[in-house]
mmCIF file of C-alpha atoms in Angstrom:
data_model
loop_
_atom_site.group_PDB
_atom_site.id
_atom_site.type_symbol
_atom_site.label_atom_id
_atom_site.label_comp_id
_atom_site.label_asym_id
_atom_site.label_seq_id
_atom_site.Cartn_x
_atom_site.Cartn_y
_atom_site.Cartn_z
ATOM 1 C CA MET Z 89 0.231 213.512 -95.828
ATOM 2 C CA LEU Z 90 -0.888 210.304 -97.079
ATOM 3 C CA GLY Z 91 -1.704 212.035 -100.433
ATOM 4 C CA THR Z 92 1.712 213.385 -100.625
ATOM 5 C CA ARG Z 93 2.808 209.580 -100.218
ATOM 6 C CA ALA Z 94 0.589 207.718 -102.396
ATOM 7 C CA LEU Z 95 1.692 210.425 -105.138
ATOM 8 C CA LEU Z 96 5.510 210.037 -104.682
ATOM 9 C CA SER Z 97 4.795 206.275 -104.552
ATOM 10 C CA LYS Z 98 3.047 206.704 -108.515
ATOM 11 C CA GLN Z 99 6.116 209.207 -109.795
ATOM 12 C CA THR Z 100 8.110 206.076 -108.068
ATOM 13 C CA LEU Z 101 6.506 203.666 -110.135
ATOM 14 C CA ALA Z 102 6.563 205.451 -113.178
ATOM 15 C CA VAL Z 103 10.561 206.299 -112.668
ATOM 16 C CA PHE Z 104 10.700 202.312 -112.627
ATOM 17 C CA PHE Z 105 8.499 201.078 -115.142
ATOM 18 C CA ARG Z 106 10.189 203.507 -117.661
ATOM 19 C CA GLN Z 107 14.009 202.221 -116.564
ATOM 20 C CA PRO Z 108 13.773 199.305 -119.163
ATOM 21 C CA ALA Z 109 13.633 201.374 -122.413
ATOM 22 C CA CYS Z 110 17.116 202.451 -120.802
ATOM 23 C CA PHE Z 111 18.612 199.297 -120.467
ATOM 24 C CA VAL Z 112 16.957 197.186 -123.190
ATOM 25 C CA HIS Z 113 16.923 200.318 -126.050
ATOM 26 C CA GLN Z 114 14.359 199.955 -128.906
ATOM 27 C CA GLY Z 115 15.190 201.914 -131.999
ATOM 28 C CA ASP Z 116 12.997 203.167 -134.442
ATOM 29 C CA TYR Z 117 13.517 199.480 -136.528
ATOM 30 C CA GLY Z 118 14.024 197.147 -133.495
ATOM 31 C CA ASN Z 119 15.354 196.283 -130.779
ATOM 32 C CA TRP Z 120 18.661 196.068 -128.861
ATOM 33 C CA GLY Z 121 21.059 193.694 -130.949
ATOM 34 C CA ASN Z 122 19.200 192.531 -134.006
ATOM 35 C CA THR Z 123 20.589 194.365 -136.270
ATOM 36 C CA ASN Z 124 24.732 194.029 -136.979
ATOM 37 C CA VAL Z 125 25.950 196.854 -139.153
ATOM 38 C CA ALA Z 126 29.564 196.853 -140.805
ATOM 39 C CA VAL Z 127 31.215 200.478 -140.508
ATOM 40 C CA VAL Z 128 34.606 200.837 -143.113
ATOM 41 C CA PHE Z 129 36.486 203.972 -141.897
ATOM 42 C CA SER Z 130 39.718 205.096 -143.766
ATOM 43 C CA GLY Z 131 41.979 206.817 -140.959
ATOM 44 C CA CYS Z 132 40.488 209.777 -138.328
ATOM 45 C CA GLY Z 133 40.307 213.115 -139.934
ATOM 46 C CA TRP Z 134 38.744 214.844 -142.359
ATOM 47 C CA TRP Z 135 41.875 215.734 -144.737
ATOM 48 C CA ASP Z 136 43.867 212.573 -144.553
ATOM 49 C CA GLY Z 137 40.925 209.839 -143.274
ATOM 50 C CA THR Z 138 37.310 209.359 -141.858
ATOM 51 C CA ASP Z 139 35.885 212.772 -141.015
ATOM 52 C CA VAL Z 140 35.207 212.342 -137.002
ATOM 53 C CA HIS Z 141 31.962 213.835 -137.166
ATOM 54 C CA GLU Z 142 30.896 211.420 -140.041
ATOM 55 C CA GLY Z 143 32.557 208.920 -138.157
ATOM 56 C CA VAL Z 144 30.628 209.257 -134.149
ATOM 57 C CA TYR Z 145 27.522 210.315 -135.676
ATOM 58 C CA THR Z 146 26.948 207.397 -137.649
ATOM 59 C CA MET Z 147 28.204 205.881 -134.535
ATOM 60 C CA TYR Z 148 25.513 207.557 -132.225
ATOM 61 C CA HIS Z 149 22.725 206.672 -134.156
ATOM 62 C CA LEU Z 150 23.511 203.065 -134.815
ATOM 63 C CA SER Z 151 23.341 202.710 -131.234
ATOM 64 C CA ARG Z 152 20.259 204.981 -131.292
ATOM 65 C CA ASN Z 153 18.374 202.649 -134.059
ATOM 66 C CA GLY Z 154 19.366 199.609 -131.939
ATOM 67 C CA ALA Z 155 22.092 198.424 -133.750
ATOM 68 C CA ARG Z 156 25.813 196.404 -133.005
ATOM 69 C CA PHE Z 157 28.526 197.405 -134.954
ATOM 70 C CA GLN Z 158 31.892 196.741 -135.765
ATOM 71 C CA ILE Z 159 34.140 199.170 -136.990
ATOM 72 C CA PHE Z 160 36.607 198.022 -139.799
ATOM 73 C CA ALA Z 161 39.447 199.381 -142.190
ATOM 74 C CA PRO Z 162 42.436 198.482 -144.684
ATOM 75 C CA ASN Z 163 45.599 197.297 -142.456
ATOM 76 C CA GLN Z 164 47.517 199.648 -144.657
ATOM 77 C CA GLN Z 165 49.338 202.985 -145.014
ATOM 78 C CA GLN Z 166 47.620 205.893 -146.017
ATOM 79 C CA MET Z 167 48.198 208.157 -148.542
ATOM 80 C CA ASN Z 168 49.217 210.878 -146.746
ATOM 81 C CA VAL Z 169 49.397 212.482 -143.136
ATOM 82 C CA MET Z 170 47.633 215.849 -143.428
ATOM 83 C CA ASP Z 171 48.201 219.001 -141.269
ATOM 84 C CA HIS Z 172 45.110 219.476 -140.470
ATOM 85 C CA MET Z 173 45.360 222.756 -138.511
ATOM 86 C CA LYS Z 174 47.894 224.331 -142.054
ATOM 87 C CA LYS Z 175 45.694 222.023 -144.143
ATOM 88 C CA GLN Z 176 48.876 220.766 -146.070
ATOM 89 C CA PRO Z 177 51.058 217.455 -145.846
ATOM 90 C CA ALA Z 178 53.041 216.345 -142.966
ATOM 91 C CA SER Z 179 56.186 215.626 -144.000
ATOM 92 C CA GLY Z 180 58.014 212.772 -143.006
ATOM 93 C CA GLU Z 181 55.100 211.008 -141.408
ATOM 94 C CA ASN Z 182 53.612 207.794 -142.459
ATOM 95 C CA ARG Z 183 50.333 206.153 -140.786
ATOM 96 C CA ASN Z 184 48.797 203.070 -140.814
ATOM 97 C CA MET Z 185 45.155 203.037 -141.667
ATOM 98 C CA MET Z 186 43.483 200.859 -139.398
ATOM 99 C CA ILE Z 187 45.892 202.105 -136.670
ATOM 100 C CA GLU Z 188 44.690 205.715 -137.208
ATOM 101 C CA SER Z 189 40.874 204.513 -137.485
ATOM 102 C CA ALA Z 190 40.907 202.229 -134.073
ATOM 103 C CA ARG Z 191 40.825 205.907 -132.512
ATOM 104 C CA PHE Z 192 37.307 206.294 -132.851
ATOM 105 C CA SER Z 193 36.915 202.644 -130.895
ATOM 106 C CA HIS Z 194 35.843 202.251 -126.799
ATOM 107 C CA GLY Z 195 36.564 198.960 -127.660
ATOM 108 C CA GLN Z 196 39.215 196.214 -127.202
ATOM 109 C CA GLY Z 197 41.700 195.221 -129.261
ATOM 110 C CA LYS Z 198 40.163 193.440 -132.378
ATOM 111 C CA MET Z 199 36.709 193.934 -130.633
ATOM 112 C CA GLN Z 200 35.695 197.137 -132.022
ATOM 113 C CA MET Z 201 38.471 197.513 -134.666
ATOM 114 C CA GLN Z 202 39.327 194.678 -137.503
ATOM 115 C CA ASP Z 203 41.015 194.616 -141.055
ATOM 116 C CA LEU Z 204 38.885 194.942 -143.675
ATOM 117 C CA SER Z 205 40.030 192.032 -145.945
ATOM 118 C CA SER Z 206 38.294 190.314 -143.029
ATOM 119 C CA LEU Z 207 34.983 191.814 -143.982
ATOM 120 C CA ASP Z 208 32.119 189.012 -144.583
ATOM 121 C CA ALA Z 209 29.160 190.447 -146.039
ATOM 122 C CA SER Z 210 27.524 187.260 -144.671
ATOM 123 C CA SER Z 211 27.853 188.082 -141.299
ATOM 124 C CA PHE Z 212 26.354 191.474 -141.298
ATOM 125 C CA ASP Z 213 22.777 193.086 -142.298
ATOM 126 C CA ALA Z 214 24.241 196.467 -143.704
ATOM 127 C CA VAL Z 215 27.765 198.072 -144.315
ATOM 128 C CA ILE Z 216 27.928 202.283 -144.154
ATOM 129 C CA PHE Z 217 30.687 204.440 -145.470
ATOM 130 C CA PRO Z 218 31.286 207.610 -143.115
ATOM 131 C CA GLY Z 219 33.087 210.345 -145.447
ATOM 132 C CA GLY Z 220 36.218 212.539 -145.603
ATOM 133 C CA TYR Z 221 38.756 212.446 -148.060
ATOM 134 C CA GLY Z 222 40.655 208.927 -146.498
ATOM 135 C CA ILE Z 223 37.663 208.352 -149.644
ATOM 136 C CA THR Z 224 39.490 209.398 -152.564
ATOM 137 C CA LYS Z 225 43.260 209.129 -150.985
ATOM 138 C CA ASN Z 226 42.905 205.653 -149.228
ATOM 139 C CA LEU Z 227 39.958 203.598 -150.388
ATOM 140 C CA SER Z 228 40.611 204.608 -153.794
ATOM 141 C CA SER Z 229 42.757 206.694 -156.289
ATOM 142 C CA PHE Z 230 40.780 209.399 -156.893
ATOM 143 C CA MET Z 231 42.555 212.066 -155.199
ATOM 144 C CA LYS Z 232 45.528 211.177 -157.628
ATOM 145 C CA ASP Z 233 43.592 209.673 -160.630
ATOM 146 C CA GLY Z 234 40.256 211.296 -160.961
ATOM 147 C CA LYS Z 235 37.482 210.298 -163.200
ATOM 148 C CA ASP Z 236 39.645 207.185 -164.020
ATOM 149 C CA PHE Z 237 40.225 206.638 -160.600
ATOM 150 C CA LYS Z 238 40.578 202.928 -159.161
ATOM 151 C CA LEU Z 239 39.028 201.165 -155.648
ATOM 152 C CA HIS Z 240 40.918 199.937 -153.384
ATOM 153 C CA ASN Z 241 39.924 195.940 -153.824
ATOM 154 C CA ASP Z 242 38.737 195.182 -150.432
ATOM 155 C CA VAL Z 243 36.314 197.977 -150.771
ATOM 156 C CA GLU Z 244 35.371 197.128 -154.040
ATOM 157 C CA ARG Z 245 34.715 193.745 -153.079
ATOM 158 C CA VAL Z 246 32.583 194.637 -150.106
ATOM 159 C CA LEU Z 247 30.568 196.999 -152.041
ATOM 160 C CA LYS Z 248 29.680 194.339 -154.596
ATOM 161 C CA ASP Z 249 28.932 191.582 -152.513
ATOM 162 C CA PHE Z 250 26.193 193.542 -149.935
ATOM 163 C CA HIS Z 251 24.060 194.933 -153.489
ATOM 164 C CA ARG Z 252 24.579 191.197 -154.366
ATOM 165 C CA SER Z 253 23.262 189.861 -150.949
ATOM 166 C CA ARG Z 254 20.331 192.770 -151.300
ATOM 167 C CA LYS Z 255 21.495 194.042 -148.400
ATOM 168 C CA PRO Z 256 21.610 198.111 -147.785
ATOM 169 C CA ILE Z 257 24.467 200.127 -147.745
ATOM 170 C CA GLY Z 258 25.025 203.608 -146.617
ATOM 171 C CA LEU Z 259 27.230 206.167 -147.714
ATOM 172 C CA ALA Z 260 27.439 209.600 -146.264
ATOM 173 C CA SER Z 261 29.535 212.749 -148.634
ATOM 174 C CA MET Z 262 32.152 211.590 -150.545
ATOM 175 C CA ALA Z 263 30.982 208.149 -149.685
ATOM 176 C CA SER Z 264 29.319 208.134 -152.568
ATOM 177 C CA VAL Z 265 31.495 208.184 -155.132
ATOM 178 C CA LEU Z 266 33.158 204.364 -154.063
ATOM 179 C CA ALA Z 267 29.821 202.641 -154.301
ATOM 180 C CA CYS Z 268 29.266 204.686 -157.564
ATOM 181 C CA ARG Z 269 32.017 203.161 -159.357
ATOM 182 C CA ALA Z 270 31.533 199.311 -157.999
ATOM 183 C CA LEU Z 271 28.058 200.087 -158.728
ATOM 184 C CA PRO Z 272 27.450 202.332 -161.949
ATOM 185 C CA SER Z 273 23.295 202.315 -162.265
ATOM 186 C CA ILE Z 274 22.390 203.587 -158.325
ATOM 187 C CA GLU Z 275 20.767 206.827 -157.593
ATOM 188 C CA VAL Z 276 22.622 208.963 -154.717
ATOM 189 C CA THR Z 277 22.315 212.421 -153.297
ATOM 190 C CA MET Z 278 26.269 214.102 -152.974
ATOM 191 C CA GLY Z 279 23.899 218.003 -152.016
ATOM 192 C CA TYR Z 280 24.256 220.187 -154.792
ATOM 193 C CA GLU Z 281 25.441 219.895 -158.096
ATOM 194 C CA ARG Z 282 26.746 223.554 -158.096
ATOM 195 C CA ASP Z 283 28.434 225.648 -155.484
ATOM 196 C CA GLU Z 284 25.484 227.765 -154.003
ATOM 197 C CA ASN Z 285 27.174 230.063 -151.667
ATOM 198 C CA THR Z 286 25.103 231.152 -148.723
ATOM 199 C CA ARG Z 287 25.214 232.451 -145.056
ATOM 200 C CA TRP Z 288 24.798 229.323 -143.642
ATOM 201 C CA GLY Z 289 27.535 227.598 -145.782
ATOM 202 C CA ASN Z 290 28.563 226.550 -149.751
ATOM 203 C CA TRP Z 291 29.163 223.302 -151.841
ATOM 204 C CA PRO Z 292 33.118 223.178 -152.281
ATOM 205 C CA ASN Z 293 32.766 219.616 -154.041
ATOM 206 C CA THR Z 294 30.485 219.605 -156.707
ATOM 207 C CA ASN Z 295 33.111 218.134 -159.368
ATOM 208 C CA MET Z 296 32.694 214.867 -157.795
ATOM 209 C CA VAL Z 297 28.440 215.075 -158.543
ATOM 210 C CA GLN Z 298 29.674 215.590 -161.952
ATOM 211 C CA THR Z 299 32.062 212.183 -162.188
ATOM 212 C CA VAL Z 300 29.383 210.135 -160.702
ATOM 213 C CA LYS Z 301 27.177 210.927 -163.347
ATOM 214 C CA ALA Z 302 29.637 210.572 -165.728
ATOM 215 C CA MET Z 303 30.061 207.184 -164.041
ATOM 216 C CA GLY Z 304 26.402 206.066 -165.077
ATOM 217 C CA ALA Z 305 24.472 206.818 -161.336
ATOM 218 C CA ARG Z 306 21.719 209.190 -161.262
ATOM 219 C CA HIS Z 307 21.880 212.081 -159.000
ATOM 220 C CA ASN Z 308 19.448 214.000 -156.959
ATOM 221 C CA VAL Z 309 19.768 217.134 -155.281
ATOM 222 C CA ARG Z 310 19.544 217.030 -151.371
ATOM 223 C CA GLU Z 311 19.919 219.822 -148.224
ATOM 224 C CA PRO Z 312 22.391 218.394 -145.508
ATOM 225 C CA TYR Z 313 20.011 217.376 -143.210
ATOM 226 C CA GLU Z 314 18.265 214.910 -145.863
ATOM 227 C CA ALA Z 315 19.085 211.540 -146.995
ATOM 228 C CA TYR Z 316 17.845 209.880 -150.449
ATOM 229 C CA VAL Z 317 16.884 206.202 -150.580
ATOM 230 C CA ASP Z 318 17.387 203.963 -153.835
ATOM 231 C CA GLU Z 319 14.940 201.493 -152.713
ATOM 232 C CA LYS Z 320 15.692 199.149 -155.802
ATOM 233 C CA ASN Z 321 19.090 198.990 -155.111
ATOM 234 C CA LYS Z 322 19.065 199.444 -150.832
ATOM 235 C CA VAL Z 323 21.860 202.206 -151.081
ATOM 236 C CA VAL Z 324 21.155 205.162 -148.728
ATOM 237 C CA SER Z 325 23.218 208.553 -149.485
ATOM 238 C CA THR Z 326 23.015 211.743 -147.362
ATOM 239 C CA PRO Z 327 25.213 214.744 -148.815
ATOM 240 C CA SER Z 328 27.162 215.449 -145.085
ATOM 241 C CA PHE Z 329 30.523 217.659 -145.083
ATOM 242 C CA MET Z 330 29.786 217.691 -148.928
ATOM 243 C CA TRP Z 331 28.207 220.867 -147.662
ATOM 244 C CA GLU Z 332 31.102 223.224 -146.243
ATOM 245 C CA THR Z 333 29.339 224.902 -142.955
ATOM 246 C CA ASP Z 334 31.404 226.747 -140.165
ATOM 247 C CA TYR Z 335 29.026 225.736 -136.970
ATOM 248 C CA HIS Z 336 25.992 224.475 -138.440
ATOM 249 C CA TYR Z 337 26.954 220.949 -137.893
ATOM 250 C CA HIS Z 338 23.620 219.747 -136.363
ATOM 251 C CA TYR Z 339 21.849 219.510 -139.795
ATOM 252 C CA ILE Z 340 25.075 216.908 -140.456
ATOM 253 C CA PHE Z 341 24.061 215.450 -137.236
ATOM 254 C CA ASP Z 342 20.133 215.115 -139.172
ATOM 255 C CA GLY Z 343 20.835 213.889 -142.362
ATOM 256 C CA ILE Z 344 23.743 211.325 -141.197
ATOM 257 C CA GLY Z 345 20.571 210.104 -138.561
ATOM 258 C CA ASN Z 346 17.956 210.296 -141.571
ATOM 259 C CA MET Z 347 20.732 207.719 -143.862
ATOM 260 C CA VAL Z 348 20.558 205.264 -140.752
ATOM 261 C CA LYS Z 349 17.423 204.980 -139.947
ATOM 262 C CA HIS Z 350 16.638 203.816 -143.656
ATOM 263 C CA VAL Z 351 19.706 202.014 -143.382
ATOM 264 C CA MET Z 352 17.848 200.187 -140.426
ATOM 265 C CA ARG Z 353 14.656 199.927 -141.920
ATOM 266 C CA LEU Z 354 15.753 198.400 -145.320
ATOM 267 C CA SER Z 355 17.818 195.774 -143.559
ATOM 268 C CA THR Z 356 14.736 194.309 -142.212
ATOM 269 C CA LYS Z 357 12.832 194.160 -146.162
#
């Protein structure tokens, strides 16, 4: 009986002393709250805004690595509203990017969602842009103008301000197009440079890779679960849903996790 009680006491104490790790989380690159990251969304949904998976995975990995984060989006109408079942524009609908992006938020009002025009690089340690077609429709004119596209004014300002301040920039999937326009000499990955169909997935948007190379950026081939780090410019990118897969989403999850970890690492340098 005494031996059983002693064993239970040791187990209870072990559980007790492990508990603070749940409340004061320590990630790979710092303690909870040391790093403050801005996350820029462009709506809600792969075909007309920020991809839901990329947005949520980004927030999860920021939390897991001990960061605070604030969501931003332009307080403007998005280019169009897509029927995600039919993958075609929904007629007669107009939506605001900031209001749609607030669907990602569990906060109250502006505590979790703010106008992109108010994003000040001096208040944050890093910025991350998850992907989705909102990159090409709302944060730039790529969908309309192709290689001659222009950036949303605040997107260009934010990218240049963080780069000038030597603060890291994280990019998922299509978001590399934005950074390569604003900062043409950087290095990124958008996955493969040509479409290679396999039983796991394919790469349908490799035309964007040719665009970033034409703008003067260096492209590096990586898998969906990897990230590429441009140490000199403090730019970290991952292919994410540049790779099209039916259900191997854990590769995307891992890739965004690697991107976030390197953003956190660079924010301490």
